[in-house]
XYZ file of C-alpha atoms in Angstrom:
520
model
C 34.139 -2.584 8.143
C 32.851 -5.618 10.347
C 34.346 -4.562 12.836
C 33.609 -0.464 12.852
C 29.873 -2.288 12.001
C 30.159 -4.753 14.987
C 30.967 -1.706 16.745
C 27.765 -0.073 15.513
C 25.302 -2.673 15.984
C 26.615 -2.790 20.032
C 26.186 0.391 20.817
C 22.576 0.936 18.842
C 21.338 -1.923 20.919
C 22.496 -0.027 23.802
C 20.883 2.962 22.942
C 17.635 1.410 21.952
C 15.033 2.177 24.528
C 11.525 2.722 23.615
C 10.209 5.896 22.220
C 7.292 5.752 24.195
C 5.412 8.086 26.865
C 6.463 6.733 30.486
C 2.222 6.229 30.725
C 2.611 3.107 27.564
C 0.101 0.039 29.553
C 0.818 -2.929 28.051
C -2.657 -4.719 26.810
C -4.203 -6.534 29.611
C -5.491 -9.496 27.398
C -4.729 -11.227 24.666
C -6.583 -11.788 21.200
C -7.895 -14.998 20.127
C -9.348 -16.208 16.711
C -10.235 -20.033 17.207
C -11.924 -21.368 15.019
C -11.861 -18.758 12.474
C -10.980 -18.767 9.143
C -9.884 -17.274 6.220
C -12.508 -17.443 3.386
C -12.460 -16.187 -0.554
C -15.798 -15.133 -1.456
C -17.394 -13.592 -5.465
C -20.470 -12.081 -4.357
C -23.163 -12.156 -7.495
C -25.028 -9.058 -7.110
C -24.962 -6.101 -4.227
C -27.292 -8.064 -1.803
C -25.039 -10.988 -1.566
C -22.127 -8.786 -0.860
C -24.255 -7.502 1.688
C -24.251 -10.835 3.593
C -20.558 -11.528 2.868
C -19.782 -8.382 4.866
C -22.644 -8.370 7.490
C -21.343 -12.447 8.473
C -17.729 -11.308 8.115
C -15.399 -11.164 11.337
C -13.059 -8.758 9.476
C -12.809 -7.463 6.084
C -8.753 -8.074 4.784
C -9.370 -6.786 0.982
C -8.319 -3.494 0.981
C -11.379 -2.014 -1.813
C -14.572 -4.181 -2.037
C -17.349 -3.503 -4.639
C -18.295 -6.394 -6.982
C -16.578 -8.202 -10.176
C -13.541 -9.141 -7.461
C -12.631 -11.637 -4.766
C -13.256 -10.772 -0.937
C -11.448 -12.176 1.415
C -13.095 -12.155 5.004
C -12.597 -13.084 7.841
C -15.250 -15.411 9.708
C -16.515 -17.451 13.028
C -17.524 -20.735 12.743
C -21.130 -19.708 13.302
C -21.504 -16.085 10.831
C -19.501 -19.656 8.135
C -22.826 -21.509 8.939
C -24.835 -18.435 8.259
C -22.739 -18.163 5.177
C -23.571 -21.933 4.108
C -27.789 -21.318 4.561
C -27.356 -18.603 2.313
C -25.889 -21.050 -0.446
C -22.967 -18.470 -1.753
C -20.491 -20.728 -2.306
C -16.415 -19.356 -1.442
C -12.628 -20.679 -0.981
C -10.768 -21.605 1.954
C -8.178 -20.064 1.519
C -6.512 -20.693 5.678
C -8.649 -22.946 7.655
C -7.050 -22.604 10.714
C -6.195 -18.723 11.711
C -5.179 -19.088 14.837
C -2.821 -22.038 14.162
C -1.623 -20.470 11.790
C -0.306 -17.318 14.443
C 0.556 -19.306 16.915
C 3.370 -21.417 14.479
C 4.173 -17.278 14.138
C 4.802 -16.425 17.653
C 5.955 -19.719 18.805
C 8.211 -18.994 14.983
C 9.127 -15.301 16.815
C 8.960 -16.572 20.365
C 12.581 -19.216 19.241
C 14.254 -16.718 17.221
C 17.677 -16.152 18.133
C 18.799 -12.380 17.696
C 20.415 -12.195 14.400
C 24.513 -12.852 14.484
C 25.348 -10.437 11.588
C 23.551 -8.132 10.356
C 22.713 -10.418 6.800
C 20.794 -12.430 9.777
C 18.609 -9.591 10.209
C 17.083 -10.304 7.651
C 16.115 -13.659 8.325
C 12.927 -13.134 10.016
C 10.323 -9.976 11.145
C 11.390 -7.360 13.478
C 9.487 -5.877 15.819
C 9.268 -1.571 16.479
C 12.397 -1.668 18.833
C 14.660 -3.764 16.914
C 13.895 -1.686 13.500
C 13.934 1.873 15.830
C 18.000 0.406 16.823
C 19.076 -0.919 12.900
C 17.708 2.599 12.100
C 20.073 4.134 14.084
C 22.568 1.375 13.122
C 22.709 1.886 9.214
C 22.708 6.394 9.979
C 25.744 5.529 12.109
C 27.734 3.875 8.896
C 27.049 6.698 6.897
C 26.788 10.137 8.841
C 27.179 12.443 6.087
C 25.088 10.767 4.093
C 21.914 8.881 6.264
C 20.426 11.510 9.338
C 17.735 9.957 11.453
C 14.842 12.661 11.602
C 11.446 13.360 13.877
C 8.616 13.053 11.744
C 6.580 13.934 14.433
C 4.855 11.482 17.731
C 1.984 9.281 17.882
C -1.184 9.123 19.838
C 0.520 6.759 22.609
C 3.162 9.449 22.650
C 5.896 6.382 21.002
C 8.305 8.905 17.904
C 7.885 8.209 14.042
C 11.222 8.625 12.941
C 12.568 8.959 8.691
C 16.154 7.864 7.725
C 17.067 10.937 5.773
C 19.268 10.086 2.452
C 20.540 13.168 1.409
C 24.591 13.707 0.036
C 26.311 16.465 0.739
C 27.283 16.498 -2.980
C 24.709 18.749 -5.044
C 21.634 21.369 -3.170
C 18.723 22.293 -4.679
C 17.529 18.384 -5.368
C 14.121 16.946 -5.577
C 12.449 14.968 -2.566
C 11.029 11.601 -2.538
C 9.225 10.083 0.391
C 8.484 6.727 0.412
C 5.876 5.853 3.906
C 5.464 2.158 5.363
C 3.018 0.041 8.148
C 0.370 2.815 7.764
C -1.381 -0.121 7.966
C -0.458 -2.479 11.670
C -1.129 -5.973 10.629
C 1.113 -5.618 7.805
C 4.666 -6.743 8.361
C 6.382 -7.231 5.265
C 5.728 -3.739 5.104
C 8.326 -2.246 7.448
C 10.975 -5.250 7.011
C 10.644 -3.996 3.137
C 10.873 -0.529 3.199
C 13.878 -1.556 5.506
C 16.144 -3.840 4.034
C 15.380 -0.909 1.154
C 17.059 1.160 2.993
C 19.947 -0.638 3.941
C 21.014 -1.398 -0.098
C 20.267 1.977 -1.069
C 22.565 2.506 1.655
C 25.218 -0.279 1.660
C 25.803 0.547 -1.841
C 25.872 4.107 -2.014
C 30.018 4.715 -3.318
C 30.233 1.178 -3.734
C 28.093 0.723 -6.869
C 27.999 3.647 -9.356
C 24.647 3.823 -10.757
C 23.046 4.390 -6.184
C 26.050 7.411 -5.590
C 24.855 8.760 -8.619
C 21.310 8.332 -7.961
C 21.518 9.345 -4.330
C 23.764 11.832 -5.083
C 20.704 14.134 -7.108
C 17.629 12.739 -4.622
C 16.970 13.454 -1.402
C 15.369 10.170 -0.471
C 13.029 10.099 2.776
C 11.989 6.911 4.484
C 9.233 5.762 7.261
C 8.908 2.788 7.578
C 7.131 2.427 10.381
C 4.032 5.693 10.004
C 1.852 3.446 12.619
C 4.350 2.832 15.630
C 1.158 2.187 18.643
C -1.029 0.004 16.045
C 2.178 -1.543 14.855
C 3.154 -2.695 18.995
C -0.580 -4.132 19.334
C 0.284 -6.442 16.855
C 2.989 -7.681 18.457
C 2.034 -7.855 21.851
C -2.260 -7.829 22.220
C -4.439 -8.925 18.665
C -2.032 -9.454 15.588
C -4.152 -8.699 12.609
C -5.240 -5.426 14.127
C -5.097 -3.058 11.406
C -6.008 0.470 12.695
C -3.887 3.148 15.031
C -5.093 2.320 18.683
C -7.386 5.525 19.453
C -10.325 5.535 21.734
C -9.477 1.083 21.589
C -11.750 1.011 19.132
C -8.908 2.882 16.390
C -8.642 5.201 12.607
C -7.813 4.030 9.450
C -5.484 5.902 8.797
C -5.304 5.548 5.042
C -8.967 7.011 5.136
C -7.617 9.977 6.907
C -5.845 11.822 4.496
C -7.381 15.981 3.577
C -8.738 15.294 0.192
C -12.169 14.399 -0.263
C -12.564 12.758 2.416
C -15.485 10.831 3.958
C -16.839 9.754 0.578
C -16.920 6.689 -0.574
C -14.796 3.216 0.264
C -14.379 5.355 3.925
C -16.315 3.957 6.959
C -18.008 6.835 9.558
C -18.449 3.696 12.004
C -14.981 3.231 13.691
C -15.423 -0.850 14.221
C -15.299 -0.796 10.571
C -11.912 -1.384 10.036
C -11.539 1.596 7.641
C -13.273 4.269 9.594
C -11.739 7.151 8.600
C -12.117 9.367 11.669
C -13.866 11.705 12.975
C -12.214 14.752 10.674
C -9.935 15.180 7.788
C -6.451 14.692 9.460
C -7.602 14.594 13.180
C -4.670 11.810 13.813
C -1.239 12.412 14.764
C 0.199 9.928 13.046
C -1.053 11.394 9.455
C -0.689 14.681 11.086
C 2.536 14.425 11.011
C 3.187 12.907 7.961
C 1.477 15.453 6.061
C 3.202 18.461 8.100
C 6.721 16.864 6.986
C 5.977 16.323 3.554
C 4.769 19.918 3.355
C 8.326 21.171 4.715
C 9.777 20.096 1.524
C 10.131 22.238 -1.185
C 10.345 20.150 -3.685
C 8.572 16.650 -3.337
C 7.681 15.231 -5.766
C 7.151 11.337 -5.896
C 5.705 8.834 -3.190
C 5.253 5.559 -2.672
C 3.751 3.577 0.433
C 3.670 0.042 0.983
C 1.291 -2.496 1.926
C 0.339 -5.842 2.236
C -0.947 -8.146 0.562
C -2.346 -8.397 -2.754
C 0.597 -7.787 -5.552
C -1.065 -4.090 -7.371
C 0.443 -0.793 -8.103
C -2.284 1.620 -7.499
C -1.969 5.334 -8.811
C -4.768 7.744 -8.157
C -7.770 8.786 -8.067
C -8.906 6.367 -5.815
C -12.216 8.006 -4.189
C -13.417 8.043 -8.218
C -13.717 6.415 -11.250
C -12.551 9.974 -13.433
C -8.802 10.332 -14.803
C -6.424 11.917 -13.187
C -4.698 15.135 -14.805
C -1.543 13.848 -15.185
C -2.872 9.849 -15.692
C -0.636 9.002 -18.488
C 2.809 9.484 -16.741
C 0.764 7.803 -13.421
C 0.420 4.703 -15.691
C 3.517 4.972 -17.823
C 5.437 5.113 -14.214
C 3.176 2.377 -12.323
C 3.825 0.086 -15.990
C 7.619 0.435 -15.696
C 7.991 -0.040 -11.826
C 5.773 -3.816 -12.722
C 7.360 -4.472 -15.111
C 10.665 -4.199 -12.601
C 9.327 -5.966 -9.367
C 8.073 -8.764 -12.690
C 11.660 -8.641 -14.253
C 13.652 -8.948 -11.350
C 11.746 -12.557 -9.690
C 8.374 -13.487 -12.036
C 6.093 -12.240 -9.753
C 3.522 -9.386 -11.191
C 1.603 -6.211 -9.736
C -0.850 -5.462 -11.722
C -0.779 -1.398 -11.839
C -3.806 -0.105 -12.251
C -5.907 3.088 -11.161
C -6.980 2.606 -7.747
C -10.594 3.237 -8.257
C -10.006 0.619 -10.911
C -10.891 -1.420 -7.613
C -13.273 -0.027 -5.883
C -13.886 4.037 -4.677
C -11.851 4.850 -1.737
C -11.736 8.200 -0.190
C -9.046 10.279 2.012
C -6.163 7.497 0.974
C -2.560 8.865 1.186
C -1.606 8.526 -2.717
C -4.587 11.327 -3.510
C -3.610 13.549 -1.359
C 0.390 13.880 -2.437
C -1.378 13.554 -5.808
C -4.121 15.683 -5.476
C -2.932 18.672 -2.796
C 0.820 18.305 -3.893
C 1.624 17.445 -7.366
C 3.600 14.178 -6.267
C 3.493 11.242 -8.216
C 1.998 8.851 -5.842
C 1.625 5.636 -5.098
C 0.195 2.843 -3.379
C 2.335 -1.056 -3.502
C 0.756 -4.282 -2.448
C 3.555 -6.511 -1.303
C 3.351 -9.959 -2.670
C 0.731 -12.325 -0.149
C -2.402 -14.243 0.208
C -1.932 -13.262 3.826
C -0.963 -10.643 6.702
C 0.936 -14.640 7.870
C 3.765 -14.955 5.266
C 6.669 -16.685 5.939
C 10.038 -14.677 6.879
C 11.551 -16.560 3.386
C 9.440 -13.714 1.427
C 10.847 -10.803 3.189
C 14.037 -10.936 0.829
C 12.794 -11.381 -2.301
C 9.711 -8.886 -1.524
C 12.675 -6.723 -1.414
C 14.319 -7.246 -3.767
C 11.410 -6.453 -6.527
C 10.515 -3.516 -4.829
C 13.541 -2.146 -4.941
C 13.811 -1.984 -8.456
C 10.484 -0.603 -8.434
C 11.788 2.448 -6.285
C 14.909 2.726 -8.234
C 12.027 3.131 -11.340
C 10.378 6.092 -10.038
C 13.644 7.513 -7.532
C 15.487 7.972 -11.401
C 12.218 10.012 -12.390
C 12.524 11.818 -9.336
C 16.147 12.698 -9.785
C 15.313 14.097 -13.026
C 12.404 16.634 -11.491
C 15.114 19.571 -10.121
C 18.643 20.923 -11.666
C 20.548 20.198 -8.812
C 23.502 22.479 -7.609
C 27.228 20.594 -7.468
C 28.191 20.875 -4.069
C 31.686 23.561 -4.274
C 34.530 21.095 -4.268
C 32.662 18.083 -5.018
C 33.896 16.542 -8.620
C 31.174 14.406 -8.225
C 29.025 16.710 -7.789
C 25.188 15.926 -7.989
C 24.244 17.793 -10.532
C 26.596 15.240 -12.782
C 25.258 14.613 -15.561
C 27.252 10.463 -15.323
C 24.434 7.551 -14.504
C 21.192 9.578 -15.030
C 21.373 11.024 -18.353
C 23.404 8.754 -20.571
C 22.359 7.940 -23.610
C 20.101 11.064 -25.310
C 20.303 9.929 -28.394
C 18.500 6.663 -27.760
C 15.632 9.490 -26.611
C 13.299 9.208 -29.611
C 10.380 7.531 -27.520
C 10.191 10.058 -24.915
C 7.836 12.771 -25.071
C 7.820 13.914 -21.661
C 4.561 13.248 -21.261
C 1.783 10.167 -21.503
C 4.043 7.727 -23.518
C 1.927 5.146 -25.482
C 3.156 2.154 -23.530
C 4.992 1.830 -19.993
C 7.707 -0.482 -19.050
C 8.110 -3.242 -20.778
C 5.339 -4.167 -23.058
C 2.796 -2.853 -20.448
C 0.043 -0.862 -21.552
C -0.268 2.996 -20.248
C -3.658 4.020 -21.457
C -5.143 5.870 -18.614
C -5.806 2.242 -16.213
C -7.918 0.058 -18.967
C -5.946 -2.906 -17.388
C -8.660 -4.973 -14.873
C -7.406 -6.141 -11.783
C -5.990 -8.861 -13.197
C -8.218 -11.040 -10.818
C -5.742 -10.012 -8.476
C -8.137 -8.086 -6.388
C -7.971 -9.423 -1.881
C -5.617 -6.808 -0.046
C -6.260 -8.282 2.789
C -4.383 -10.197 5.591
C -4.600 -12.342 9.134
C -3.044 -12.391 12.632
C -3.017 -13.797 15.566
C -1.991 -13.148 19.407
C 1.372 -12.765 21.618
C 2.103 -12.450 24.603
C 3.560 -9.305 25.775
C 7.151 -9.567 26.695
C 7.930 -12.276 24.769
C 9.505 -11.639 21.271
C 13.770 -11.037 21.097
C 14.718 -8.203 20.021
C 16.026 -8.750 16.832
C 19.434 -7.015 16.350
C 22.637 -7.732 17.323
C 25.442 -8.894 15.359
C 28.658 -8.098 13.099
C 28.283 -5.449 10.115
C 26.914 -5.090 7.052
C 29.923 -5.381 4.249
C 30.902 -3.033 2.285
C 29.473 -2.455 -1.366
C 26.921 -4.289 -1.522
C 23.684 -5.269 0.460
C 23.269 -7.704 3.578
C 20.045 -8.466 3.444
C 20.196 -9.618 -0.137
C 23.798 -10.902 -0.309
C 24.433 -13.602 -3.396
C 20.991 -11.546 -5.319
C 21.107 -10.692 -9.231
C 23.018 -7.876 -9.782
C 20.316 -4.876 -10.897
C 19.055 -5.616 -14.435
C 19.581 -2.460 -16.419
C 16.152 -1.910 -17.075
C 15.891 0.782 -14.498
C 18.069 2.376 -16.259
C 16.583 2.980 -19.519
C 13.577 5.515 -17.299
C 16.881 8.068 -17.198
C 17.793 7.329 -21.273
C 14.406 8.526 -21.769
C 15.460 11.820 -19.996
C 11.706 12.198 -19.463
C 10.345 15.007 -17.634
C 7.010 15.282 -15.962
C 4.691 17.341 -18.219
C 3.088 19.923 -15.613
C -0.241 19.894 -14.992
C -2.328 23.152 -15.419
C -1.916 25.548 -12.561
């Protein structure tokens, strides 16, 4: 196995070329943040909030409102003006540029990984991610295919890893997407690590094998490749796509309640919603790709940071028709995350922070009836130690397994002829129906290990900040982050030595939950 994967790694490295238009220009300058700091402010009223937002150079909190802290990046001049107002604050990052410089120096010095287990030792650029996607697909061509989702504004290909075993047909589909916001580097690393684990465990772990035999799972690691590349080359804290040099926030561009609260019509704002719904090729591509599935039932979109699991509605405070099930699944995923490394991710309705219109989870749920969630990963900054990558992967893999288990039960797959372990088998999926006393197929009273599922009545638990920071970088200075020996059989190279997957994620399968369908 090791020799086989080493060959695959070498082939992928040799064939990996930038999937980008020939006219793609290099950045002409690198953005610096000299003297800038990140402050956490909790405005007392609307007037203070307006002053804070006016003085900020960049708002790192995803959804801004009263009653929750706001993380801002601010210049020395801005901080001096803030001091005059008398508004209190906490310094979260004392020297933004220093943090960026240290990250850049570490990445430049980082050697190519000698083995697949080292691939997740640090953050990887877009070319390295594409190369490793090729490697994962080559490991098991019957399970994994690479599909083109579409093209970005600058001509880069948006790619998906599709895990669809031939064991059965007629399966439900689940979508996982990452890196809608460029500066959130923990997102693609987490999504890639989850993909690697599932590919490596298929055929070696009975639970993973049964699950993937019953589910069509699609993973899109980088939805915003232009912005991601730019954040590596020129502006570490760049968030949006690269439209016109000002960019559009792809997570305010979706065609459901577009243009409402929490989205801006000012191109200079970080939450600029674009000229119209689905105006951007990246959001158009994913929308069209999802609409190509006959039975897509769930969607997880990964962001950083703030340790939250958000579910619809985001655009309004009112409850969604399936709020009971959304709340239950969010609670189950939160418990899964907490049960792995004791990090708590608050499961709340998105608008409990502050309304945000045109977001992807509202679109997936409101237009396509999918159980849809935004996961905000761990951390207090966009620049995060690489030692956080694997633990973040492990805890969010647990959450993925919860939703994937539910999703697999929303169809009745037909076993492929001659496959003794056909995907329609109930083994490992619906076993233990005798314990089904607490399942009613609809809105539960509790989600997960005692997490209340009463429709988002729980507050954000003091974790409302969704931000990040970044810096500069020299184009072409970074290593490809690829190469070496392969994945060991029957285990995740990124999480060698981890504890076995806890059995609580199987409880959702034991309950035999079936989604209560909304009225047409």
